[in-house]
Short mmCIF file of C-alpha atoms in Angstrom, two decimals:
data_model
loop_
_atom_site.label_atom_id
_atom_site.label_comp_id
_atom_site.label_asym_id
_atom_site.label_seq_id
_atom_site.Cartn_x
_atom_site.Cartn_y
_atom_site.Cartn_z
CA MET A 10 142.75 86.14 37.58
CA VAL A 11 143.76 89.49 35.50
CA GLY A 12 140.21 89.50 34.35
CA GLY A 13 138.63 89.01 37.54
CA GLU A 14 140.79 91.71 39.40
CA SER A 15 139.89 94.29 36.56
CA LEU A 16 136.25 93.53 37.23
CA ARG A 17 136.72 94.07 40.90
CA GLY A 18 138.40 97.42 40.29
CA TYR A 19 135.84 98.31 37.73
CA SER A 20 133.17 97.67 40.17
CA ARG A 21 134.87 99.55 42.73
CA VAL A 22 135.01 102.55 40.86
CA MET A 23 131.39 102.36 39.77
CA THR A 24 130.55 102.14 43.41
CA ARG A 25 132.38 105.39 44.27
CA LEU A 26 131.09 107.04 41.36
CA ALA A 27 127.39 106.08 42.36
CA VAL A 28 127.91 107.12 46.04
CA ALA A 29 129.24 110.40 44.84
CA LEU A 30 126.43 111.15 42.42
CA ALA A 31 123.94 110.07 45.25
CA LEU A 32 125.67 112.85 47.33
CA VAL A 33 125.30 115.64 44.75
CA PRO A 34 121.82 116.25 45.76
CA TRP A 35 122.66 116.53 49.62
CA ALA A 36 125.53 118.97 48.75
CA VAL A 37 123.63 121.17 46.82
CA ALA A 38 121.04 121.25 49.70
CA GLN A 39 123.91 121.95 52.15
CA THR A 40 124.86 125.15 50.29
CA THR A 41 121.52 126.58 49.39
CA PRO A 42 120.01 127.80 52.59
CA ASN A 43 116.52 128.99 52.85
CA PHE A 44 116.15 132.71 53.53
CA SER A 45 112.42 132.79 54.08
CA GLY A 46 111.03 134.23 56.85
CA VAL A 47 110.63 138.11 58.58
CA TRP A 48 113.67 139.78 59.49
CA GLU A 49 114.25 142.94 61.51
CA LEU A 50 117.13 145.16 61.37
CA ASN A 51 119.67 145.04 64.31
CA GLN A 52 120.69 148.68 64.15
CA ALA A 53 123.22 148.24 66.98
CA GLN A 54 125.32 145.64 64.73
CA SER A 55 124.49 147.09 61.24
CA LYS A 56 126.63 149.63 59.48
CA SER A 57 125.51 152.29 57.17
CA SER A 58 127.21 154.51 54.73
CA GLY A 59 124.42 157.08 55.00
CA HIS A 60 121.30 158.14 57.07
CA ALA A 61 120.34 154.97 59.13
CA PRO A 62 116.37 154.41 58.73
CA ASP A 63 114.28 154.50 61.97
CA ARG A 64 113.40 150.87 61.49
CA MET A 65 113.87 148.11 58.40
CA ARG A 66 111.96 145.00 58.01
CA CYS A 67 112.19 142.53 55.50
CA LYS A 68 109.89 139.55 54.34
CA ILE A 69 111.60 136.95 51.96
CA ASP A 70 109.68 134.20 50.23
CA GLN A 71 112.05 131.58 48.60
CA GLN A 72 110.75 128.92 46.32
CA GLY A 73 113.34 126.70 44.70
CA SER A 74 115.39 129.12 42.51
CA THR A 75 113.23 132.19 43.05
CA PHE A 76 113.31 134.96 45.60
CA ALA A 77 110.69 137.71 46.49
CA VAL A 78 112.13 140.14 49.02
CA THR A 79 109.91 142.76 50.39
CA PHE A 80 111.39 145.75 52.31
CA ARG A 81 109.43 148.00 54.60
CA VAL A 82 111.61 150.97 55.62
CA THR A 83 110.44 153.72 58.10
CA ALA A 84 112.78 157.03 58.02
CA ARG A 85 111.43 160.56 59.63
CA GLY A 86 107.93 158.99 60.34
CA GLU A 87 107.22 157.77 56.83
CA THR A 88 107.14 153.99 55.99
CA GLN A 89 107.61 152.72 52.45
CA GLN A 90 107.44 149.31 50.78
CA GLU A 91 108.97 147.75 48.03
CA THR A 92 109.23 144.14 46.57
CA GLN A 93 112.20 143.03 44.45
CA LYS A 94 112.37 139.51 42.70
CA TYR A 95 115.02 137.55 41.81
CA ALA A 96 115.53 134.09 39.86
CA ILE A 97 118.89 132.20 40.12
CA GLY A 98 120.77 132.31 36.59
CA GLN A 99 118.31 134.60 35.22
CA GLU A 100 117.92 138.31 34.46
CA SER A 101 115.46 140.01 36.34
CA LYS A 102 113.39 143.30 35.62
CA THR A 103 112.41 145.20 38.55
CA GLU A 104 112.19 148.66 40.19
CA MET A 105 114.04 150.33 42.98
CA HIS A 106 112.06 153.67 44.16
CA GLY A 107 110.43 153.81 40.81
CA ALA A 108 113.67 153.43 38.76
CA PRO A 109 114.03 150.42 36.13
CA MET A 110 116.36 148.01 37.69
CA THR A 111 117.96 144.69 36.24
CA SER A 112 119.49 142.36 38.34
CA HIS A 113 121.34 138.89 38.27
CA ALA A 114 121.47 136.29 41.16
CA GLU A 115 123.52 133.41 41.58
CA TRP A 116 124.74 131.18 44.20
CA ASP A 117 128.31 131.58 45.40
CA GLY A 118 128.59 128.81 47.88
CA ALA A 119 126.13 129.37 50.65
CA THR A 120 125.85 133.06 50.04
CA LEU A 121 123.40 134.59 47.39
CA ALA A 122 124.81 137.15 45.34
CA VAL A 123 122.81 139.62 43.44
CA ARG A 124 124.44 142.28 40.81
CA SER A 125 121.96 144.66 39.80
CA VAL A 126 121.99 148.20 37.89
CA ALA A 127 119.26 150.93 38.38
CA VAL A 128 119.05 154.22 36.38
CA PHE A 129 118.37 157.40 38.14
CA ALA A 130 118.23 160.78 36.27
CA GLY A 131 120.29 159.30 33.62
CA LYS A 132 123.23 158.08 35.93
CA GLU A 133 123.70 154.31 36.76
CA LEU A 134 123.25 153.19 40.48
CA ARG A 135 125.52 149.63 40.60
CA LEU A 136 124.71 147.47 43.46
CA ALA A 137 126.50 144.01 44.51
CA ASP A 138 124.58 142.42 47.43
CA ARG A 139 125.50 139.38 49.31
CA TRP A 140 123.03 137.49 51.64
CA SER A 141 124.27 134.84 54.00
CA LEU A 142 122.50 133.00 56.80
CA SER A 143 124.27 132.06 60.29
CA ALA A 144 124.58 128.50 61.21
CA ASP A 145 121.53 128.63 63.59
CA GLY A 146 119.34 129.96 61.05
CA ASN A 147 118.44 133.15 63.18
CA THR A 148 120.54 135.95 61.81
CA LEU A 149 120.82 137.04 58.16
CA THR A 150 123.52 139.60 56.81
CA PHE A 151 122.81 141.76 53.97
CA ALA A 152 126.17 143.31 52.69
CA GLU A 153 125.74 145.68 49.90
CA ARG A 154 128.47 147.57 47.96
CA HIS A 155 126.92 150.46 46.15
CA GLN A 156 128.32 153.25 43.63
CA TYR A 157 126.29 156.10 41.77
CA GLY A 158 127.63 157.45 38.62
CA ALA A 159 131.19 158.48 39.32
CA ASP A 160 130.84 158.86 43.21
CA PRO A 161 133.21 156.70 45.44
CA GLU A 162 132.16 153.25 45.95
CA ALA A 163 130.47 152.53 49.50
CA GLU A 164 129.29 149.65 51.40
CA ASP A 165 126.40 149.00 54.07
CA VAL A 166 126.18 145.95 56.14
CA HIS A 167 122.71 145.22 57.49
CA ILE A 168 122.34 142.68 59.92
CA PHE A 169 118.56 141.24 60.50
CA ASP A 170 117.57 139.14 63.38
CA ARG A 171 114.76 136.49 62.72
CA ARG A 172 111.18 137.25 63.77
CA PRO A 173 107.85 135.37 64.05
CA ALA A 174 106.21 135.12 60.70
CA GLU A 175 103.06 137.08 62.47
CA SER A 176 104.87 140.00 63.35
CA TRP A 177 104.58 141.11 59.65
CA GLU A 178 101.24 142.96 59.59
CA PRO A 179 99.23 142.63 56.37
CA ASP A 180 99.80 145.39 53.58
CA ALA A 181 98.00 148.65 54.42
CA PRO A 182 96.13 150.56 51.77
CA PRO A 183 98.52 153.00 50.30
CA LYS A 184 97.86 156.59 51.51
CA MET A 185 97.06 159.02 49.09
CA ALA A 186 99.75 161.62 47.81
CA GLU A 187 98.32 164.64 49.46
CA GLU A 188 98.27 162.73 52.97
CA VAL A 189 101.95 162.09 52.80
CA TYR A 190 103.35 164.94 50.80
CA LYS A 191 102.81 168.62 51.21
CA ASN A 192 101.26 171.06 48.55
CA ILE A 193 99.99 168.57 46.39
CA GLN A 194 97.76 170.47 43.78
CA VAL A 195 97.34 168.59 40.41
CA LEU A 196 98.24 164.72 41.53
CA LYS A 197 95.66 164.63 44.53
CA GLY A 198 94.12 161.13 44.74
CA VAL A 199 97.36 159.41 43.05
CA PRO A 200 98.64 156.77 45.86
CA ALA A 201 101.58 158.07 47.48
CA PRO A 202 104.05 155.16 46.26
CA ARG A 203 102.78 155.85 42.66
CA LEU A 204 103.88 159.58 43.09
CA ARG A 205 107.64 158.48 43.51
CA THR A 206 107.17 156.55 40.19
CA VAL A 207 105.89 159.41 38.43
CA MET A 208 108.67 161.91 39.85
CA THR A 209 111.40 159.36 38.77
CA ASN A 210 110.10 158.54 35.48
CA LEU A 211 110.10 162.54 34.97
CA THR A 212 113.77 162.68 35.48
CA GLN A 213 114.09 160.21 32.64
CA TRP A 214 111.46 161.78 30.14
CA LEU A 215 112.81 165.22 30.57
CA GLY A 216 116.66 164.46 31.14
CA VAL A 217 116.78 166.42 34.54
CA ASP A 218 116.89 166.04 38.01
CA CYS A 219 114.64 166.75 40.88
CA ALA A 220 116.48 170.16 41.31
CA HIS A 221 115.00 171.27 38.03
CA CYS A 222 111.32 171.77 39.48
CA HIS A 223 112.22 171.51 43.37
CA VAL A 224 113.94 173.31 45.95
CA VAL A 225 115.81 170.32 47.40
CA GLY A 226 115.18 169.54 51.06
CA GLU A 227 112.15 171.71 50.63
CA PHE A 228 109.92 170.28 48.05
CA GLU A 229 106.83 171.86 48.83
CA LYS A 230 108.05 175.20 48.00
CA ASP A 231 106.73 176.70 44.48
CA ASP A 232 109.92 178.73 44.33
CA LYS A 233 110.78 177.76 40.73
CA PRO A 234 108.69 178.52 37.55
CA ALA A 235 109.55 174.89 36.36
CA LYS A 236 107.34 173.38 38.85
CA GLN A 237 104.42 175.72 37.90
CA THR A 238 105.31 174.75 34.22
CA ALA A 239 105.12 171.02 35.28
CA ARG A 240 101.63 171.32 36.71
CA LYS A 241 100.16 172.69 33.56
CA MET A 242 101.71 169.91 31.72
CA PHE A 243 100.26 167.31 33.92
CA GLN A 244 96.89 169.10 33.47
CA MET A 245 97.44 169.18 29.65
CA VAL A 246 98.25 165.42 29.41
CA ARG A 247 95.44 164.46 31.48
CA GLY A 248 93.02 166.32 29.67
CA ILE A 249 94.48 164.83 26.24
CA GLY A 250 93.79 161.24 27.83
CA HIS A 251 90.36 162.20 29.15
CA ASP A 252 89.06 163.72 25.88
CA TYR A 253 90.57 161.57 23.23
CA PHE A 254 91.51 158.28 24.54
CA GLY A 255 88.90 157.44 27.33
CA ASP A 256 91.11 157.99 30.13
CA ALA A 257 93.75 155.33 28.51
CA ASN A 258 96.61 158.17 28.89
CA PRO A 259 98.77 156.77 25.97
CA VAL A 260 100.22 160.35 26.08
CA THR A 261 103.16 161.09 28.57
CA CYS A 262 105.81 163.82 28.65
CA TRP A 263 107.87 161.53 26.78
CA THR A 264 105.77 161.91 23.95
CA CYS A 265 107.15 165.24 23.19
CA HIS A 266 110.16 165.76 25.32
CA ARG A 267 112.35 162.40 24.40
CA GLY A 268 114.63 162.88 27.40
CA GLN A 269 115.07 166.75 26.69
CA PRO A 270 113.82 169.75 28.93
CA LYS A 271 112.29 171.34 25.87
CA PRO A 272 109.94 169.51 23.48
CA GLN A 273 111.18 167.86 20.45
CA PHE A 274 108.83 169.16 17.65
CA LEU A 275 110.29 167.15 14.97
CA PRO A 276 112.55 163.97 14.68
CA PRO A 277 116.07 164.89 14.59
CA GLN A 278 117.62 165.28 10.88
#
């Protein structure tokens, strides 16, 4: 009798364990919603710590544990697009406005939590993003805490409404820099999004910020001598690439400047 009771007790335990294991995939599925779709910012319900864009949309492609999030933002009549990719439990290397960014994504219950660090002009922009989906699947909340350097931390809360998939227009060919920005002289023919990347790279290659060459808020002006010097340097680097490397351009500002405004002629002793 004792042996029989023990066997029945063991059988009940194993049955419960089997049921619990069978429920694990179901439980995981319940806590990992699918954010895939086209979403548009609800301006009235959102909260921004800075200047709110005229329009913001995003398209999310979620495949298992990987995410591709494409933002289209229209501000002051100009539309820019950027795609960031994440993988759950892994470090992802991507860019934000041309600056290098490292991200780590993980699930916090039914919320996608992404921590990122981007570097602009030698200072870190630290981001803590949280994405969550409403019960009916029609509202996406994107809460982002951000801190740049030693500035105070701030938070933006973006509320997105689901839109039909066909409302996302195919990508248009990028405009050239001279079509988007004023007073482009040397970098004509460079795609406008690429120009922003080049400018961001310059801040790292020379260890300066935008105000080193530009009048902030009036970037088209030629008031600062450093801007004229930068144009000559672009022409020099382009000429070296064309004459000696078949336009491969292995030479950049970093080749000589190494993060300093003045070229470094010899390695530090």
